[in-house]
Short mmCIF file of C-alpha atoms and ligand atoms in Angstrom, two decimals:
data_model
loop_
_atom_site.label_atom_id
_atom_site.label_comp_id
_atom_site.label_asym_id
_atom_site.label_seq_id
_atom_site.Cartn_x
_atom_site.Cartn_y
_atom_site.Cartn_z
CA MET A 1 83.35 -92.41 111.90
CA THR A 2 86.53 -91.26 113.64
CA THR A 3 87.04 -94.72 115.18
CA ALA A 4 86.97 -96.26 111.71
CA ALA A 5 89.26 -93.51 110.43
CA ILE A 6 91.78 -94.12 113.21
CA ALA A 7 91.86 -97.84 112.41
CA ILE A 8 92.53 -96.98 108.77
CA LEU A 9 95.13 -94.39 109.73
CA GLU A 10 96.93 -97.06 111.75
CA ARG A 11 97.19 -99.17 108.59
CA LEU A 12 98.28 -96.27 106.39
CA VAL A 13 101.00 -95.08 108.80
CA ALA A 14 102.42 -98.63 108.93
CA PHE A 15 103.27 -98.46 105.20
CA ASP A 16 106.69 -96.82 104.93
CA THR A 17 105.91 -94.62 101.95
CA ILE A 18 108.86 -92.24 102.12
CA SER A 19 109.02 -90.67 98.66
CA ALA A 20 112.21 -92.58 97.77
CA LYS A 21 110.38 -95.89 98.25
CA SER A 22 107.50 -97.65 96.50
CA ASN A 23 103.95 -96.80 97.56
CA LEU A 24 102.45 -99.86 95.87
CA ASP A 25 101.74 -101.76 99.09
CA LEU A 26 99.70 -98.86 100.40
CA VAL A 27 97.92 -98.33 97.08
CA GLY A 28 97.18 -102.06 96.87
CA TRP A 29 95.69 -102.00 100.35
CA VAL A 30 93.50 -99.00 99.49
CA ALA A 31 92.39 -100.61 96.21
CA ASP A 32 91.45 -103.81 98.12
CA TYR A 33 89.56 -101.79 100.70
CA LEU A 34 87.60 -99.98 97.98
CA ASP A 35 87.05 -103.23 96.09
CA GLY A 36 85.58 -104.69 99.29
CA HIS A 37 82.97 -101.95 99.04
CA GLY A 38 82.42 -102.54 95.34
CA VAL A 39 84.35 -99.44 94.26
CA GLU A 40 86.76 -99.74 91.34
CA SER A 41 90.15 -98.03 91.36
CA ALA A 42 92.18 -96.84 88.39
CA LEU A 43 95.94 -96.65 88.83
CA THR A 44 98.39 -94.48 86.92
CA ARG A 45 101.97 -95.68 87.43
CA ASN A 46 105.39 -94.11 87.19
CA PRO A 47 107.50 -95.24 84.17
CA GLU A 48 109.42 -97.74 86.37
CA GLY A 49 106.16 -99.25 87.63
CA THR A 50 107.25 -98.84 91.26
CA LYS A 51 104.71 -96.21 92.29
CA ALA A 52 101.12 -95.41 91.47
CA ASN A 53 98.39 -92.82 91.83
CA LEU A 54 94.94 -94.12 92.66
CA PHE A 55 91.72 -92.62 91.35
CA ALA A 56 88.22 -93.83 92.22
CA THR A 57 84.73 -92.45 91.84
CA ILE A 58 81.81 -92.92 94.18
CA GLY A 59 78.49 -92.01 92.66
CA PRO A 60 77.40 -91.41 89.08
CA GLY A 61 80.18 -91.64 86.50
CA ASP A 62 78.49 -89.51 83.86
CA ARG A 63 79.04 -86.17 85.59
CA GLY A 64 81.89 -84.34 87.22
CA GLY A 65 82.15 -84.29 90.98
CA VAL A 66 84.40 -83.23 93.81
CA ILE A 67 87.96 -84.51 93.95
CA LEU A 68 89.27 -85.31 97.42
CA SER A 69 93.00 -85.19 96.94
CA GLY A 70 95.76 -86.51 99.15
CA HIS A 71 99.35 -87.63 98.63
CA THR A 72 100.41 -91.06 99.87
CA ASP A 73 104.12 -90.32 100.23
CA VAL A 74 105.78 -88.92 103.34
CA VAL A 75 109.10 -87.22 104.09
CA PRO A 76 112.07 -89.14 105.56
CA VAL A 77 112.64 -89.69 109.28
CA GLU A 78 116.44 -90.14 109.17
CA GLY A 79 118.28 -88.10 111.74
CA GLN A 80 115.10 -87.14 113.57
CA ALA A 81 114.69 -87.87 117.27
CA TRP A 82 111.33 -89.65 117.46
CA HIS A 83 109.96 -90.79 120.79
CA SER A 84 108.13 -93.68 119.16
CA ASP A 85 108.38 -95.73 115.96
CA PRO A 86 107.36 -93.26 113.20
CA PHE A 87 105.66 -96.06 111.27
CA ARG A 88 103.49 -97.27 114.11
CA LEU A 89 100.54 -95.15 115.16
CA GLU A 90 101.02 -94.24 118.80
CA THR A 91 98.32 -92.57 120.86
CA ARG A 92 99.29 -90.36 123.77
CA ASP A 93 96.51 -88.29 125.32
CA ASP A 94 94.63 -86.51 122.54
CA ARG A 95 97.42 -86.96 120.00
CA LEU A 96 98.05 -89.67 117.45
CA TYR A 97 101.73 -89.80 116.53
CA GLY A 98 103.30 -91.17 113.37
CA ARG A 99 104.92 -90.05 110.14
CA GLY A 100 102.21 -88.75 107.83
CA THR A 101 99.48 -88.45 110.47
CA ALA A 102 99.12 -84.73 109.64
CA ASP A 103 100.74 -84.69 106.19
CA MET A 104 98.54 -86.26 105.00
CA LYS A 105 97.45 -89.77 105.76
CA GLY A 106 94.99 -88.47 108.37
CA PHE A 107 92.95 -86.87 105.60
CA ILE A 108 93.18 -89.96 103.40
CA ALA A 109 91.99 -92.12 106.34
CA LEU A 110 88.98 -89.85 106.86
CA VAL A 111 88.09 -90.00 103.16
CA LEU A 112 88.34 -93.81 103.14
CA ALA A 113 86.27 -94.05 106.32
CA LEU A 114 83.57 -92.00 104.57
CA VAL A 115 83.23 -94.53 101.73
CA PRO A 116 80.75 -96.98 103.32
CA GLN A 117 78.52 -94.07 104.37
CA ALA A 118 78.79 -92.48 100.90
CA LEU A 119 77.58 -95.72 99.33
CA GLU A 120 74.48 -95.99 101.51
CA ARG A 121 72.40 -93.61 99.42
CA THR A 122 72.58 -92.16 95.93
CA LEU A 123 74.87 -89.24 95.34
CA GLU A 124 73.71 -86.55 92.95
CA ILE A 125 77.26 -85.26 92.70
CA PRO A 126 80.01 -87.89 92.69
CA LEU A 127 83.03 -87.86 94.97
CA HIS A 128 86.38 -88.67 93.41
CA LEU A 129 89.25 -90.07 95.46
CA ALA A 130 92.63 -88.96 94.09
CA PHE A 131 95.66 -90.27 95.97
CA SER A 132 99.05 -89.46 94.48
CA TYR A 133 102.72 -90.41 94.86
CA ASP A 134 105.88 -88.26 94.97
CA GLU A 135 104.17 -85.05 96.12
CA GLU A 136 106.90 -84.32 98.64
CA VAL A 137 109.63 -84.33 96.01
CA GLY A 138 107.98 -81.74 93.75
CA CYS A 139 104.47 -82.98 92.91
CA LEU A 140 105.90 -85.43 90.37
CA GLY A 141 103.15 -88.06 90.57
CA VAL A 142 99.85 -86.22 90.25
CA PRO A 143 100.30 -84.89 86.67
CA ALA A 144 99.73 -88.44 85.35
CA LEU A 145 96.53 -88.70 87.38
CA ILE A 146 95.34 -85.30 86.18
CA GLY A 147 96.21 -86.32 82.61
CA SER A 148 93.95 -89.36 82.88
CA LEU A 149 90.86 -87.43 84.06
CA PRO A 150 87.90 -87.49 81.69
CA GLU A 151 87.09 -84.46 79.56
CA GLY A 152 83.62 -83.10 78.98
CA ALA A 153 80.65 -83.61 81.28
CA ALA A 154 82.41 -86.19 83.44
CA ARG A 155 85.40 -83.94 84.15
CA PRO A 156 85.67 -83.26 87.90
CA ARG A 157 84.26 -79.83 88.69
CA LEU A 158 86.54 -78.96 91.59
CA ALA A 159 89.20 -80.32 93.92
CA ILE A 160 89.67 -80.17 97.67
CA ILE A 161 93.27 -80.80 98.67
CA GLY A 162 93.33 -82.06 102.25
CA GLU A 163 96.77 -80.74 103.21
CA PRO A 164 96.97 -79.82 106.91
CA THR A 165 95.55 -76.33 107.32
CA GLY A 166 93.84 -76.93 110.65
CA MET A 167 90.60 -76.99 108.58
CA GLN A 168 91.18 -73.40 107.49
CA VAL A 169 90.32 -72.64 103.89
CA ALA A 170 93.41 -71.71 101.85
CA ASN A 171 93.03 -70.27 98.36
CA ALA A 172 96.62 -69.44 97.43
CA HIS A 173 100.15 -70.76 97.58
CA LYS A 174 103.43 -69.96 95.92
CA GLY A 175 104.77 -71.73 92.86
CA ILE A 176 108.04 -73.64 93.16
CA GLN A 177 110.81 -74.54 90.79
CA PHE A 178 113.51 -76.99 91.80
CA LEU A 179 116.60 -76.58 89.63
CA ARG A 180 119.91 -78.35 89.24
CA THR A 181 122.87 -76.49 87.77
CA ARG A 182 125.92 -78.40 86.53
CA VAL A 183 129.12 -76.50 85.84
CA THR A 184 131.82 -78.26 83.83
CA GLY A 185 135.26 -76.69 83.91
CA HIS A 186 138.63 -78.13 83.05
CA GLU A 187 140.95 -80.17 85.26
CA ALA A 188 144.54 -79.14 85.84
CA HIS A 189 147.17 -79.27 88.55
CA SER A 190 146.39 -76.70 91.18
CA SER A 191 149.87 -75.20 90.78
CA THR A 192 148.96 -74.03 87.26
CA PRO A 193 145.55 -72.36 87.62
CA GLU A 194 145.77 -70.70 84.19
CA ARG A 195 145.64 -74.16 82.56
CA GLY A 196 142.35 -75.10 84.11
CA VAL A 197 138.83 -73.79 84.62
CA ASN A 198 137.60 -74.09 88.18
CA ALA A 199 133.99 -75.30 88.20
CA ILE A 200 133.54 -74.60 91.91
CA ALA A 201 134.63 -70.98 91.53
CA ALA A 202 132.26 -70.61 88.56
CA ALA A 203 129.39 -72.14 90.54
CA ALA A 204 130.14 -69.70 93.36
CA GLU A 205 129.73 -66.81 90.91
CA ILE A 206 126.32 -68.11 89.79
CA ILE A 207 125.27 -68.57 93.40
CA ALA A 208 126.38 -65.03 94.18
CA GLU A 209 124.28 -63.79 91.24
CA ILE A 210 121.29 -65.75 92.53
CA GLY A 211 121.89 -64.02 95.86
CA ARG A 212 121.79 -60.60 94.18
CA VAL A 213 118.56 -61.45 92.36
CA ALA A 214 117.10 -62.78 95.62
CA ALA A 215 117.94 -59.50 97.35
CA GLU A 216 116.13 -57.56 94.60
CA TYR A 217 113.00 -59.66 95.01
CA ARG A 218 113.19 -59.25 98.76
CA ALA A 219 113.46 -55.50 98.32
CA ALA A 220 110.39 -55.57 96.06
CA ALA A 221 108.27 -57.36 98.69
CA ARG A 222 104.51 -57.13 98.40
CA PRO A 223 103.25 -56.87 101.97
CA ASP A 224 99.68 -56.87 100.62
CA SER A 225 100.11 -60.40 99.26
CA ASP A 226 99.38 -62.23 102.57
CA PHE A 227 102.37 -64.48 102.00
CA ASP A 228 105.01 -65.13 104.59
CA PRO A 229 107.49 -64.01 103.43
CA PRO A 230 105.66 -61.61 101.06
CA TYR A 231 108.17 -61.99 98.24
CA THR A 232 109.64 -64.57 95.89
CA SER A 233 112.29 -66.40 97.88
CA PHE A 234 115.35 -68.43 96.87
CA ASN A 235 117.40 -71.22 98.41
CA ILE A 236 120.60 -73.04 97.49
CA GLY A 237 119.98 -76.49 98.95
CA THR A 238 123.00 -78.66 98.08
CA ILE A 239 126.38 -78.30 96.43
CA ALA A 240 128.98 -80.87 95.43
CA GLY A 241 132.14 -80.58 93.40
CA GLY A 242 135.84 -81.13 93.06
CA ALA A 243 138.06 -84.15 93.66
CA ALA A 244 140.97 -82.97 95.81
CA VAL A 245 142.48 -79.81 97.20
CA ASN A 246 145.35 -79.86 94.69
CA ILE A 247 143.25 -80.42 91.58
CA ILE A 248 141.41 -77.64 89.80
CA ALA A 249 137.79 -78.77 90.05
CA ARG A 250 136.29 -79.90 86.77
CA ASP A 251 132.74 -80.45 88.04
CA CYS A 252 130.40 -78.69 90.39
CA THR A 253 126.67 -79.28 90.79
CA PHE A 254 124.26 -77.42 92.98
CA ASP A 255 120.53 -77.70 93.64
CA TRP A 256 118.51 -74.57 94.14
CA GLU A 257 114.91 -73.48 94.20
CA PHE A 258 112.73 -70.46 94.18
CA ARG A 259 109.21 -69.97 95.48
CA ALA A 260 107.35 -67.40 93.49
CA ILE A 261 104.34 -65.35 94.50
CA PRO A 262 101.35 -66.02 92.20
CA GLY A 263 101.49 -63.68 89.22
CA GLU A 264 105.27 -63.43 89.23
CA ASP A 265 106.88 -63.65 85.78
CA VAL A 266 108.85 -66.80 86.48
CA SER A 267 110.47 -66.99 83.05
CA ALA A 268 111.88 -63.47 83.47
CA LEU A 269 113.38 -64.59 86.74
CA ARG A 270 115.04 -67.60 85.12
CA GLN A 271 116.30 -65.37 82.29
CA ARG A 272 118.09 -63.12 84.76
CA ILE A 273 120.32 -65.99 85.83
CA GLU A 274 120.66 -67.38 82.29
CA GLN A 275 121.72 -63.99 81.04
CA PHE A 276 124.45 -63.69 83.64
CA VAL A 277 125.72 -67.13 82.64
CA THR A 278 125.68 -66.66 78.86
CA ALA A 279 126.73 -63.00 78.64
CA ASP A 280 129.17 -62.71 81.52
CA LEU A 281 130.39 -65.97 83.03
CA LEU A 282 130.57 -68.40 80.13
CA PRO A 283 132.78 -66.27 77.82
CA ARG A 284 135.31 -66.03 80.62
CA LEU A 285 135.16 -69.78 81.31
CA ARG A 286 135.49 -70.60 77.59
CA ALA A 287 138.52 -68.33 77.32
CA GLY A 288 140.08 -70.69 79.87
CA HIS A 289 138.97 -73.82 78.03
CA PRO A 290 136.51 -74.18 75.13
CA SER A 291 134.78 -77.22 76.64
CA ALA A 292 133.55 -75.32 79.70
CA LYS A 293 129.79 -75.33 80.07
CA VAL A 294 126.92 -74.53 82.40
CA GLU A 295 123.67 -76.49 82.23
CA THR A 296 120.56 -75.86 84.30
CA GLU A 297 117.66 -78.29 84.31
CA THR A 298 114.30 -78.01 85.99
CA ALA A 299 113.91 -80.93 88.38
CA ALA A 300 110.37 -80.05 89.39
CA LEU A 301 107.88 -77.31 88.72
CA VAL A 302 104.85 -76.72 90.86
CA PRO A 303 102.59 -73.93 89.66
CA PRO A 304 101.19 -71.50 92.21
CA LEU A 305 97.60 -71.61 93.39
CA VAL A 306 96.27 -68.29 92.20
CA PRO A 307 93.46 -66.88 94.33
CA ASP A 308 90.24 -66.69 92.34
CA PRO A 309 87.29 -64.82 93.88
CA ALA A 310 84.92 -66.79 91.64
CA SER A 311 86.34 -70.21 92.55
CA PRO A 312 83.55 -72.76 93.20
CA ALA A 313 86.09 -74.80 95.17
CA GLU A 314 86.72 -71.96 97.61
CA ALA A 315 83.00 -71.22 97.81
CA LEU A 316 82.22 -74.83 98.70
CA ALA A 317 84.99 -75.14 101.29
CA ARG A 318 83.89 -71.90 102.92
CA ARG A 319 80.31 -73.04 102.96
CA LEU A 320 81.22 -76.39 104.54
CA THR A 321 83.51 -74.87 107.17
CA GLY A 322 81.60 -71.66 107.75
CA ALA A 323 84.79 -69.71 107.09
CA THR A 324 84.17 -66.11 106.07
CA THR A 325 87.67 -65.57 104.76
CA ALA A 326 90.34 -67.61 103.03
CA THR A 327 93.99 -67.73 103.95
CA THR A 328 97.24 -68.35 102.08
CA ILE A 329 99.68 -71.13 102.89
CA ALA A 330 103.48 -70.94 102.92
CA PHE A 331 103.98 -74.41 101.44
CA ALA A 332 103.13 -75.59 97.94
CA SER A 333 100.65 -78.31 97.07
CA GLU A 334 98.99 -80.11 94.19
CA ALA A 335 96.26 -77.45 94.13
CA GLY A 336 98.12 -75.33 91.58
CA LEU A 337 98.40 -78.29 89.21
CA PHE A 338 94.66 -78.99 89.39
CA GLN A 339 93.93 -75.30 88.84
CA ALA A 340 96.31 -75.19 85.88
CA ALA A 341 94.36 -78.14 84.40
CA GLY A 342 91.13 -76.14 84.60
CA ILE A 343 89.87 -77.73 87.82
CA PRO A 344 89.30 -75.10 90.53
CA ALA A 345 91.08 -76.15 93.71
CA VAL A 346 91.18 -75.20 97.36
CA ILE A 347 93.22 -76.47 100.30
CA CYS A 348 91.47 -77.54 103.47
CA GLY A 349 92.44 -80.42 105.71
CA PRO A 350 92.94 -81.55 109.29
CA GLY A 351 96.15 -81.26 111.29
CA SER A 352 98.87 -78.68 111.54
CA ILE A 353 101.63 -77.99 109.02
CA ASP A 354 103.80 -76.98 111.98
CA VAL A 355 104.25 -80.62 113.00
CA ALA A 356 104.56 -81.93 109.44
CA HIS A 357 108.07 -83.00 108.37
CA GLN A 358 109.08 -82.91 112.07
CA PRO A 359 109.93 -85.68 114.53
CA ASP A 360 106.89 -86.73 116.58
CA GLU A 361 104.47 -85.60 113.86
CA PHE A 362 100.94 -85.96 115.16
CA ILE A 363 97.29 -85.20 114.56
CA THR A 364 94.79 -84.59 117.34
CA ARG A 365 91.51 -86.43 117.74
CA ALA A 366 89.81 -83.04 117.65
CA GLN A 367 91.29 -82.29 114.23
CA LEU A 368 90.25 -85.71 112.93
CA ALA A 369 86.73 -85.05 114.24
CA ALA A 370 86.68 -81.64 112.55
CA GLY A 371 87.81 -83.25 109.29
CA ALA A 372 85.12 -85.91 109.63
CA ASP A 373 82.45 -83.24 110.19
CA PHE A 374 83.61 -81.42 107.09
CA LEU A 375 83.35 -84.59 105.00
CA ASP A 376 79.91 -85.40 106.47
CA ARG A 377 78.68 -81.99 105.36
CA LEU A 378 80.25 -82.51 101.93
CA LEU A 379 78.43 -85.83 101.64
CA ALA A 380 75.10 -84.25 102.55
CA TRP A 381 75.76 -81.51 99.98
CA ALA A 382 76.61 -84.09 97.32
CA ARG A 383 73.40 -86.02 98.06
CA ARG A 384 71.35 -82.86 97.70
CA GLY A 385 72.92 -82.19 94.33
CA GLY A 386 74.91 -79.21 95.54
CA GLU A 387 72.01 -77.32 97.03
ZN1 ZN B 401 101.64 -82.67 102.23
#
């Protein structure tokens, strides 16, 4: 099976599916592949029609099965020193190099390679293939796929997200919010500061407040939480503003994020910043000019994966891997969105997150083989009706 998977992986890597680009060529190829095996695909597209999620079911359609979830998009390669073409699978020793090999086209290739075998005999429990777009930019694609899932008896019973965990079972991750704050001040000549409102200076005050809040959360770390770091963390990622050194800046925009430990009151956290803006900063800005404003929008929101001791997804992944414990992961995934939709989810997939998003990303043959073994056991379990 790994030989077939590697051939498929070679095809998948060759599609440049950086999140900013269309994934339709890849999705079309997968749909054709499935069609060649008599399996129908359902696509849910983005509003522009340039990207799509793919969902397909193998086995009986009248009952809920196991979702095998992977994202088709990859992160950019610009500015990275690759030793080979990132969009051509290159084998050196035990390693297969290429963008997305670990994160997470390797898993998708294994799932697709399983299809012919899965069709050989009847499945008591169906397997659902769920391949999304725009995961890397804040899990923007998969909500449409989740929204199209059937209710009732045919609703999938659990989801396995094949993000690279080295085949460890992960039952928790942080939740993420990506935010964009726009400060509008008032332009004036720099020689007359009292006639203007400096948007950059105002943005700096908000950023300083975010820094104070971040320090509080760091001080209230929960070492028992298994997370690294064991607290809700913040980052200011980009900032842009102003037109020239001798003009009081009218506009300033910055992008920031926080990654919250499951169970954190995220709205309280947002309110802290909002309160500083409305009660402290804005009155001062408006005294300078009445049109001054501060707007914050949520660019993406990924709920946390909350550990659930009764999760059938975790129980199945542990059974299939033989793992006696579950771990937490530092990165976010689509698992929290499935869980929030009432579908228990667990993360378990081949490859290492340490090489993901890096130049010379790779997956080892051994990890592909371990992933294939896992899926073989899942298939046997599905044939037996979950016994
Ligand atoms: Zn990923």
